[in-house]
Short mmCIF file of C-alpha atoms (C1' of nucleotides) in Angstrom, two decimals:
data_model
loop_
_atom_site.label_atom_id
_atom_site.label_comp_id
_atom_site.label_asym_id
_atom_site.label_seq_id
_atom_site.Cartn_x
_atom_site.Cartn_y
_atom_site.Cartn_z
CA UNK A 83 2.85 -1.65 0.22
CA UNK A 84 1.04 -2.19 -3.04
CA UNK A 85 0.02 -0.09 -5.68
CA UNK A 86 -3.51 -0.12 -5.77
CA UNK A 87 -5.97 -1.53 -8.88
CA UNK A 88 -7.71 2.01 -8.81
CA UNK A 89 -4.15 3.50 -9.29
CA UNK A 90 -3.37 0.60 -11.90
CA UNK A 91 -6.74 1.04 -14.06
CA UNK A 92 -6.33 4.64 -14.10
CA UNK A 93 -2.79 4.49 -15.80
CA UNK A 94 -4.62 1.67 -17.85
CA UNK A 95 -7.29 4.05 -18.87
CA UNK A 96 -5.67 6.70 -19.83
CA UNK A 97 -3.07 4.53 -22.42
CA UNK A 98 -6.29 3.05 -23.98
CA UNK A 99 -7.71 6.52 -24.55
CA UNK A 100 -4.23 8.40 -25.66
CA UNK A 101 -3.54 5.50 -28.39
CA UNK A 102 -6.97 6.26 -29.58
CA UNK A 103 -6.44 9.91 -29.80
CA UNK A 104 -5.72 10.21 -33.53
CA UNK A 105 -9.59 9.60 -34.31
CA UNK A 106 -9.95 12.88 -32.67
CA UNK A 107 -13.90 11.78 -31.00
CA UNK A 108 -14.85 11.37 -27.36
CA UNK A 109 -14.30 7.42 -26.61
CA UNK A 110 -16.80 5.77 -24.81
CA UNK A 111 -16.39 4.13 -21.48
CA UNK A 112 -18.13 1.23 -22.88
CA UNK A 113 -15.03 0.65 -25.56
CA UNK A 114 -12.88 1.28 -22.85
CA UNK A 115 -13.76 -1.36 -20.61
CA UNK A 116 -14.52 -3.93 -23.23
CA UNK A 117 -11.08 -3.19 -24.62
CA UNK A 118 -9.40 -3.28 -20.85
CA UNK A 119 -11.47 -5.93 -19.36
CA UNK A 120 -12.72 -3.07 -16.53
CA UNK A 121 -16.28 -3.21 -14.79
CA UNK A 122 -17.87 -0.27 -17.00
CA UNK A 123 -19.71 0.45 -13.22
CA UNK A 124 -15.96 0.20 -11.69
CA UNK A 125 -14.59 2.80 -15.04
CA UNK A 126 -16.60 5.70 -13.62
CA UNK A 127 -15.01 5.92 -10.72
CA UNK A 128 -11.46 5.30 -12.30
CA UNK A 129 -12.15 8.17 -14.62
CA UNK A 130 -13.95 10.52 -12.13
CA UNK A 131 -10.76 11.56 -10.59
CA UNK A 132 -9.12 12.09 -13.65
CA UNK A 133 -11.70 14.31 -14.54
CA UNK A 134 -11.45 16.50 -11.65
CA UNK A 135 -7.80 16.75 -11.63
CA UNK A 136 -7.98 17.98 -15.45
CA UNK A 137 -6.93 15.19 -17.22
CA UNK A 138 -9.84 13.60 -19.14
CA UNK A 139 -12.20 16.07 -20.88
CA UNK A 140 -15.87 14.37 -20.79
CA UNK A 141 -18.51 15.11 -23.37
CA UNK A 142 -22.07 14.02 -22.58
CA UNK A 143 -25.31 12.68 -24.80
CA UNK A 144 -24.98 10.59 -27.61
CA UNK A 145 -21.68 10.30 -29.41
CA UNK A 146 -20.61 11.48 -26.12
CA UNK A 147 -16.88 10.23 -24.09
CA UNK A 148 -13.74 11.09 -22.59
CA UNK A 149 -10.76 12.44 -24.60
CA UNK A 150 -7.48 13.34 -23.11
CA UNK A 151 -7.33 17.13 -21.96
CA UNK A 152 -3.64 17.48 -22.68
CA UNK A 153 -1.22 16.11 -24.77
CA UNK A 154 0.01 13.16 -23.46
CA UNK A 155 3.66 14.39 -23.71
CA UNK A 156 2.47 16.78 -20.68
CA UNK A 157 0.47 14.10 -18.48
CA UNK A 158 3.49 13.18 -16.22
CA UNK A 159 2.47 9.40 -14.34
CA UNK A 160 2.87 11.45 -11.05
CA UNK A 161 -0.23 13.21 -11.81
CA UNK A 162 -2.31 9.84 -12.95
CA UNK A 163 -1.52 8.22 -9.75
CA UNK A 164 -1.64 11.56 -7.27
CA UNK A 165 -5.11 12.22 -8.77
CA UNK A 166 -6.68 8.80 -8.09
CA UNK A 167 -4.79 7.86 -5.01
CA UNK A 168 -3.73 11.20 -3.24
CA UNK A 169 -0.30 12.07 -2.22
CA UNK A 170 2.63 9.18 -3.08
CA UNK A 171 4.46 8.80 -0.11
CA UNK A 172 4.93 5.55 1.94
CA UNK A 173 4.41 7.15 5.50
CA UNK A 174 2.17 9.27 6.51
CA UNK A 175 4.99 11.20 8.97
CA UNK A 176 6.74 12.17 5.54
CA UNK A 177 3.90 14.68 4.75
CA UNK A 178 2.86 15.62 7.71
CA UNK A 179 5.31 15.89 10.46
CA UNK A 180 3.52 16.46 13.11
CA UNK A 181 1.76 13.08 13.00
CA UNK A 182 4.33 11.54 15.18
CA UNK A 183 5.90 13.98 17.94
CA UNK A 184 9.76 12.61 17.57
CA UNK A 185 9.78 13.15 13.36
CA UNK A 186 12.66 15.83 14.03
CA UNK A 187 14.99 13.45 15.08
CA UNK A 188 13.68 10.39 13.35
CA UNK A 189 16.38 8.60 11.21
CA UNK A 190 13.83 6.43 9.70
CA UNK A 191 11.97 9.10 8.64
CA UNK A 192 14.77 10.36 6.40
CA UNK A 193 14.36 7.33 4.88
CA UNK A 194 10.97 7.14 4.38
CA UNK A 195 11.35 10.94 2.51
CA UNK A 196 13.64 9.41 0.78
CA UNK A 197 12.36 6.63 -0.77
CA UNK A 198 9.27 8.53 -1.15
CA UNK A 199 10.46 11.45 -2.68
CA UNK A 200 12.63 8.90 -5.51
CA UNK A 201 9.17 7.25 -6.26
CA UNK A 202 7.77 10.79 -6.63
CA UNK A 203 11.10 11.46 -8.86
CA UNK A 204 10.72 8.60 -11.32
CA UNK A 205 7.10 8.70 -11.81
CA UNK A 206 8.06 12.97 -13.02
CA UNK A 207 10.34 11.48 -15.31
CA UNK A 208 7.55 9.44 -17.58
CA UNK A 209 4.76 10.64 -19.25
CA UNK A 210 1.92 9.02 -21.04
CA UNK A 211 3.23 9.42 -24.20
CA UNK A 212 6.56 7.80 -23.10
CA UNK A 213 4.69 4.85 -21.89
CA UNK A 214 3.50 4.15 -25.83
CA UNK A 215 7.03 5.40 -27.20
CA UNK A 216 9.58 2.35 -28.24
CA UNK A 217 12.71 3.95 -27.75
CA UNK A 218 11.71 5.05 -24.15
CA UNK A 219 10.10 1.73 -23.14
CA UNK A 220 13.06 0.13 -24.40
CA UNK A 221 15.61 2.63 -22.78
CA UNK A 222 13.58 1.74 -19.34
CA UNK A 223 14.18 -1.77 -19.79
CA UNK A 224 17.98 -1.52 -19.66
CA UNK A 225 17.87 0.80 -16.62
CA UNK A 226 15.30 -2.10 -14.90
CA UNK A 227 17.58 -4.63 -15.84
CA UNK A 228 20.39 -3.18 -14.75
CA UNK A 229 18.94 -2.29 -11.42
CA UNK A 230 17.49 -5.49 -10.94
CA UNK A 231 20.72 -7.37 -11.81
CA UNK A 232 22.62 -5.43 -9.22
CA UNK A 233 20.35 -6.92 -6.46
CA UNK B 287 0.57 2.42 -1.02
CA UNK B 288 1.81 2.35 2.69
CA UNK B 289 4.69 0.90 4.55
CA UNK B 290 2.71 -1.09 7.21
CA UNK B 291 3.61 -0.24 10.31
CA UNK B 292 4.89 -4.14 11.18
CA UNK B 293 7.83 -2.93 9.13
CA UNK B 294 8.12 0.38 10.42
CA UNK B 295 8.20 -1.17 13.79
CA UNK B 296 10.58 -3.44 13.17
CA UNK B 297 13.33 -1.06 12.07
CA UNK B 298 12.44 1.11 15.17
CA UNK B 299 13.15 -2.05 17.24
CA UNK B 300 16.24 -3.16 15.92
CA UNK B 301 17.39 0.42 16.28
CA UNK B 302 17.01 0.39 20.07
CA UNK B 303 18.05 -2.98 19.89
CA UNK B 304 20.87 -1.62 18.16
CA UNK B 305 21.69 1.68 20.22
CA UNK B 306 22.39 -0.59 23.77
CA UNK B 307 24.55 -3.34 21.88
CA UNK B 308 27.60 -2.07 23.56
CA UNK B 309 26.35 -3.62 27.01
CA UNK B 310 26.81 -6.51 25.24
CA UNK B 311 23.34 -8.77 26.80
CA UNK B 312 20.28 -9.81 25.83
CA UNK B 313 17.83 -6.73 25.91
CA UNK B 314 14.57 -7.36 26.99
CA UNK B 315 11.65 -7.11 25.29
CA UNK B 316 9.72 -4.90 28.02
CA UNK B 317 12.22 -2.30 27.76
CA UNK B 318 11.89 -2.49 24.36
CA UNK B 319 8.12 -1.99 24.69
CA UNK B 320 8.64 0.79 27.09
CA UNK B 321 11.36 2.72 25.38
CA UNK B 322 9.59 2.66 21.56
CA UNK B 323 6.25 3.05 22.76
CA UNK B 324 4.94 -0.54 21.14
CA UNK B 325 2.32 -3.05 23.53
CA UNK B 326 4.71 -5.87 25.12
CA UNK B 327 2.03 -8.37 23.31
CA UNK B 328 2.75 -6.91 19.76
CA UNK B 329 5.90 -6.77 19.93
CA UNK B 330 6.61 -10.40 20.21
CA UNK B 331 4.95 -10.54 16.78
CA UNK B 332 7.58 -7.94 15.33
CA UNK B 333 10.39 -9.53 16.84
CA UNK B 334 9.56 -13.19 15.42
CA UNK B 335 10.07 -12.76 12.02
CA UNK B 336 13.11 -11.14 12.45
CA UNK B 337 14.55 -13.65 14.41
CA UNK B 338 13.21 -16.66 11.83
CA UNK B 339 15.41 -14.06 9.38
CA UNK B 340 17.88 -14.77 11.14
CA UNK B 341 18.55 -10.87 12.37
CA UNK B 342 18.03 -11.40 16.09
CA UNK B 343 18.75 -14.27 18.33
CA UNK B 344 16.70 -15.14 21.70
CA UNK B 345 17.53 -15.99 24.97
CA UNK B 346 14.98 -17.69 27.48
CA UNK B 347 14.79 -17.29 30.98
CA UNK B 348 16.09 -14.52 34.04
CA UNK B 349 18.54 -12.49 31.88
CA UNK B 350 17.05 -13.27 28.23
CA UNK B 351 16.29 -10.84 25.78
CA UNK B 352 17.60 -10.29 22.49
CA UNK B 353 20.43 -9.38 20.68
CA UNK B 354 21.35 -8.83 17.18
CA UNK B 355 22.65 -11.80 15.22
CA UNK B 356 25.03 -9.77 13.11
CA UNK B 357 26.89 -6.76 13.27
CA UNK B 358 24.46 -3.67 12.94
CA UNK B 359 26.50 -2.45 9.69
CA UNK B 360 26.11 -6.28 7.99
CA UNK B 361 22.24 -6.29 8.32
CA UNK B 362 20.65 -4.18 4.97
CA UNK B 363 17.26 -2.32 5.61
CA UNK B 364 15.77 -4.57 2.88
CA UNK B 365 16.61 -7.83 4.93
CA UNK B 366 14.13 -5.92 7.49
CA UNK B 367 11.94 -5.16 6.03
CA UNK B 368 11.53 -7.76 3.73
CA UNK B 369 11.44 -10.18 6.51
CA UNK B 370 8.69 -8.71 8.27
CA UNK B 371 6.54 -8.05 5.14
CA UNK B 372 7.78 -10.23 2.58
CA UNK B 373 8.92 -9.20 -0.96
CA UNK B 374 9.59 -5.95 -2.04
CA UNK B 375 7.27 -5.13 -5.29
CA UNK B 376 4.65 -2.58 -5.86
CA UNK B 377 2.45 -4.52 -7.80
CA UNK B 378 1.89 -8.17 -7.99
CA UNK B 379 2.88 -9.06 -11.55
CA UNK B 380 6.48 -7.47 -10.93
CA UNK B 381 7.58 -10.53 -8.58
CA UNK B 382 5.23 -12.65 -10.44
CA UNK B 383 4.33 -12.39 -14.32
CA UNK B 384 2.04 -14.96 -14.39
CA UNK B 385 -0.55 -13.59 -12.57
CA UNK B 386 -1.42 -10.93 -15.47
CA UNK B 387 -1.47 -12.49 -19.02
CA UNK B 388 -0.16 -9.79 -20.67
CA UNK B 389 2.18 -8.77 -18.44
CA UNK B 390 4.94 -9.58 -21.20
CA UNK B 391 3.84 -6.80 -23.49
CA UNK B 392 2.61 -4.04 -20.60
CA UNK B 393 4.22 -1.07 -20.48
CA UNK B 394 3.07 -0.30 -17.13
CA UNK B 395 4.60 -3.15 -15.60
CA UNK B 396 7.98 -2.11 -17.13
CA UNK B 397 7.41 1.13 -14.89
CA UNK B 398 6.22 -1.10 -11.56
CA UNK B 399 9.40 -2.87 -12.10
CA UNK B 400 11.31 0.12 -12.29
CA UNK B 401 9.68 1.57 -9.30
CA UNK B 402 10.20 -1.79 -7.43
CA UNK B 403 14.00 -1.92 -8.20
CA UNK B 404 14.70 1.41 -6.97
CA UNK B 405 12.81 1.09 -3.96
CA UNK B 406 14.77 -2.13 -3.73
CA UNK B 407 18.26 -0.64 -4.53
CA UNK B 408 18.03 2.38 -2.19
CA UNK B 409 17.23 -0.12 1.03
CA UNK B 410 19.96 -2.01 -0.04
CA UNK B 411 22.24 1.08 0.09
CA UNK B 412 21.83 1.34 3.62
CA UNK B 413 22.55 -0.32 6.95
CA UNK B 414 21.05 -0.78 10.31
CA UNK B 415 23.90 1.32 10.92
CA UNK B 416 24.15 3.91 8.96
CA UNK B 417 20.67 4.91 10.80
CA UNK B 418 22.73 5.60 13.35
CA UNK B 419 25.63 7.19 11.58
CA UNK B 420 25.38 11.22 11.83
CA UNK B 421 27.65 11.69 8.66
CA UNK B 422 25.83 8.52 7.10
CA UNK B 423 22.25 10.66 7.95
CA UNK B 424 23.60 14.11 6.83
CA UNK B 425 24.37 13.10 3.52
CA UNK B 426 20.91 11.22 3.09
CA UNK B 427 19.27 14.28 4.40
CA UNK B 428 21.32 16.04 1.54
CA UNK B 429 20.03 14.01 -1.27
CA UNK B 430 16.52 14.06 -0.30
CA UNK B 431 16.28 17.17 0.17
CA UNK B 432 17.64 17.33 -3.72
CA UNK B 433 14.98 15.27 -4.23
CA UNK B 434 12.71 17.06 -3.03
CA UNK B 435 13.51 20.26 -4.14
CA UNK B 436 13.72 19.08 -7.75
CA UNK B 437 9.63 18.08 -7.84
"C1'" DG C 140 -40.80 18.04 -27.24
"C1'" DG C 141 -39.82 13.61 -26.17
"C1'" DC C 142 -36.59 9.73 -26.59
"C1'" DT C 143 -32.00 7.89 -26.45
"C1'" DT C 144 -27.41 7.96 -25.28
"C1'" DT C 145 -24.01 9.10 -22.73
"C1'" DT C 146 -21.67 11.08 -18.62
"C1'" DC C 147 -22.00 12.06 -13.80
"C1'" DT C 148 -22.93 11.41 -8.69
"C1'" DT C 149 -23.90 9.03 -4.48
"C1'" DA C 150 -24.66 5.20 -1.73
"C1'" DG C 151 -23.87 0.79 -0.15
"C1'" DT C 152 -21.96 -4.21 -0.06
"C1'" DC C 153 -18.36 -7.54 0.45
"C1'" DC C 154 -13.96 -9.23 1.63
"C1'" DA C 155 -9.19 -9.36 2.94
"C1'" DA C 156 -5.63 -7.59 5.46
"C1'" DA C 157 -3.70 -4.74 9.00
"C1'" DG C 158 -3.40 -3.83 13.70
"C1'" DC C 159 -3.62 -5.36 17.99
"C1'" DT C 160 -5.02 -8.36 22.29
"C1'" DA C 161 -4.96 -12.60 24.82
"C1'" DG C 162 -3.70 -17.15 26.80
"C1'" DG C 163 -0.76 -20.28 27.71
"C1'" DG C 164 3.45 -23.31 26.56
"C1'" DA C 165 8.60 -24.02 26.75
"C1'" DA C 166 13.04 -23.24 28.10
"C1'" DA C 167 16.51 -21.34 31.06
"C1'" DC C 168 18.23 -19.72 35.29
"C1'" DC C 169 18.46 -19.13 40.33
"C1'" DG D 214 10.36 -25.45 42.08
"C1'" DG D 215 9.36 -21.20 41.02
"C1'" DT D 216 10.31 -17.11 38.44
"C1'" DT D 217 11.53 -14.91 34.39
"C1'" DT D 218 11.83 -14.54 29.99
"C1'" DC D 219 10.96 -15.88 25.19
"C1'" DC D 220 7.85 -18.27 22.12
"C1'" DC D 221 3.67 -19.70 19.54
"C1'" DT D 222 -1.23 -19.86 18.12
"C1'" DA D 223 -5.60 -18.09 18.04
"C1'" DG D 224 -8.75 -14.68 17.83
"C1'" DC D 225 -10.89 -9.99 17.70
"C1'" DT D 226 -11.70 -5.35 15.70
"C1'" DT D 227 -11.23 -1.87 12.43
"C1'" DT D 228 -9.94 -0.04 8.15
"C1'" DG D 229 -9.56 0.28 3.39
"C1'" DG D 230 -9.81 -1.64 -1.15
"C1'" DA D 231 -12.61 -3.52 -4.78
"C1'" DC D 232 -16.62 -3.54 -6.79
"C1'" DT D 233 -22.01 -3.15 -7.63
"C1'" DA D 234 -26.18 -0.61 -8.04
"C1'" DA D 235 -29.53 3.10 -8.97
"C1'" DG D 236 -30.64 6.90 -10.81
"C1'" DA D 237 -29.98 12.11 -11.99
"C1'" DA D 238 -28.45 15.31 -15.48
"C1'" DA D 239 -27.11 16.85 -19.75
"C1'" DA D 240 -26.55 16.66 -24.63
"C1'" DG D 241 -27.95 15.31 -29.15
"C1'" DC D 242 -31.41 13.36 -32.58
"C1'" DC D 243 -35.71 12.73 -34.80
#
DNA sequence: GGCTTTTCTTAGTCCAAAGCTAGGGAAACC
DNA sequence: GGTTTCCCTAGCTTTGGACTAAGAAAAGCC
């Protein structure tokens, strides 16, 4: 039940290019993974899906890169992880039903929806922006530590 | 990112388990197998961890079989789970900062942690139970559906 | 136009873990 | 003593994740 390192690198990625953003040029994946410690043969598939699902913008030939396709106050971290990994949900039965023949009645399955659908709910509550933003980071601390505290 | 199916198995036999405590004996193991639809063989591997957790207690011989350890509404869905697949985290770092060296400054791990505790939090909320609980089930149903319909 | 720099695409390797099967030992009961 | 059950260890098979490699394609520069 881990996150994987694709899902990981991507969010990784995409906070080395948005604090970059003010130089306003394509950055190169060969800054990015000297900066991030990535395989630059490993980074183009990180940034591939990214790419497809509109995220990253990527300019070819020299003075060529990746720059951020939004602003990063409108990439939400559900759409980072959805486009590298696919669909966040931590049984396959919560998509699609009909996987398993008794979902109807399936208690479990309720809570499988649910605990998918509140990772689904706090990764639409983040953006990029918010992970390189103080006040939020700091904000998300106390609600960690609060949670973690109650365990 | 998927609940392996050791844990998904385990709550599924602790909720047939569970369902027959009122006959108040040891249920076998090849009803068990028969009624949830898991091999005899792998189900001994599901059922040991649970009863090193403490959650289940064995009997040998004509008549054995297991029962539950505890009352159904004192044993948490985490202690399940967590007993059949360890500790709850999404990525490694969370449980363990060591393993990353800058896992003190990383915003990103600020969010796994979150992600973690909540996951944490909401299997802590409920009860072997409460699966079985129709009110306890409507009102889940109820806030995922919230949930859900907020995305 | 040709050379360089970059992205882009596909294929394939390696390894660990999940999922499951199998064999036989140990205790309890009749 | 034999049957029934749990109990434990070992192994097999498949899948998926993590990563490497090779080269095509496009854009810019001289």
């Amino acid at each position: 039940m881990k996150l994987s390192t694709r899902a990981r690198y991507a969010i990784r990625v995409l906070l080395d290019i948005a604090a970059r953003r003010d130089e306003d040029r394509p950055i190169q994946l060969n800054d990015v993974a000297e900066r991030t410690g990535i395989s630059r043969r490993y980074l183009d598939q990180i940034v591939m899906p990214l790419k497809s699902a509109g995220l990253l913008i990527g300019t070819k030939g020299r003075h060529g890169g990746y720059q951020l396709a939004k602003a990063p106050e409108a990439i939400y971290l559900l759409d980072i992880v959805e486009a590298t990994i696919g669909p966040v949900n931590l049984v396959e039965c919560v998509q699609s039903p009909q996987t398993c023949e008794r979902s109807d009645e399936c208690p479990a399955r309720l809570l499988y929806r649910l605990l998918s659908a509140s990772m689904r709910t706090t990764l639409t509550d983040y953006t990029l922006k918010d992970l390189g933003t103080k006040d939020v980071l700091a904000q998300m601390k106390q609600k960690v530590e609060g949670l973690e505290a109650a365990l």
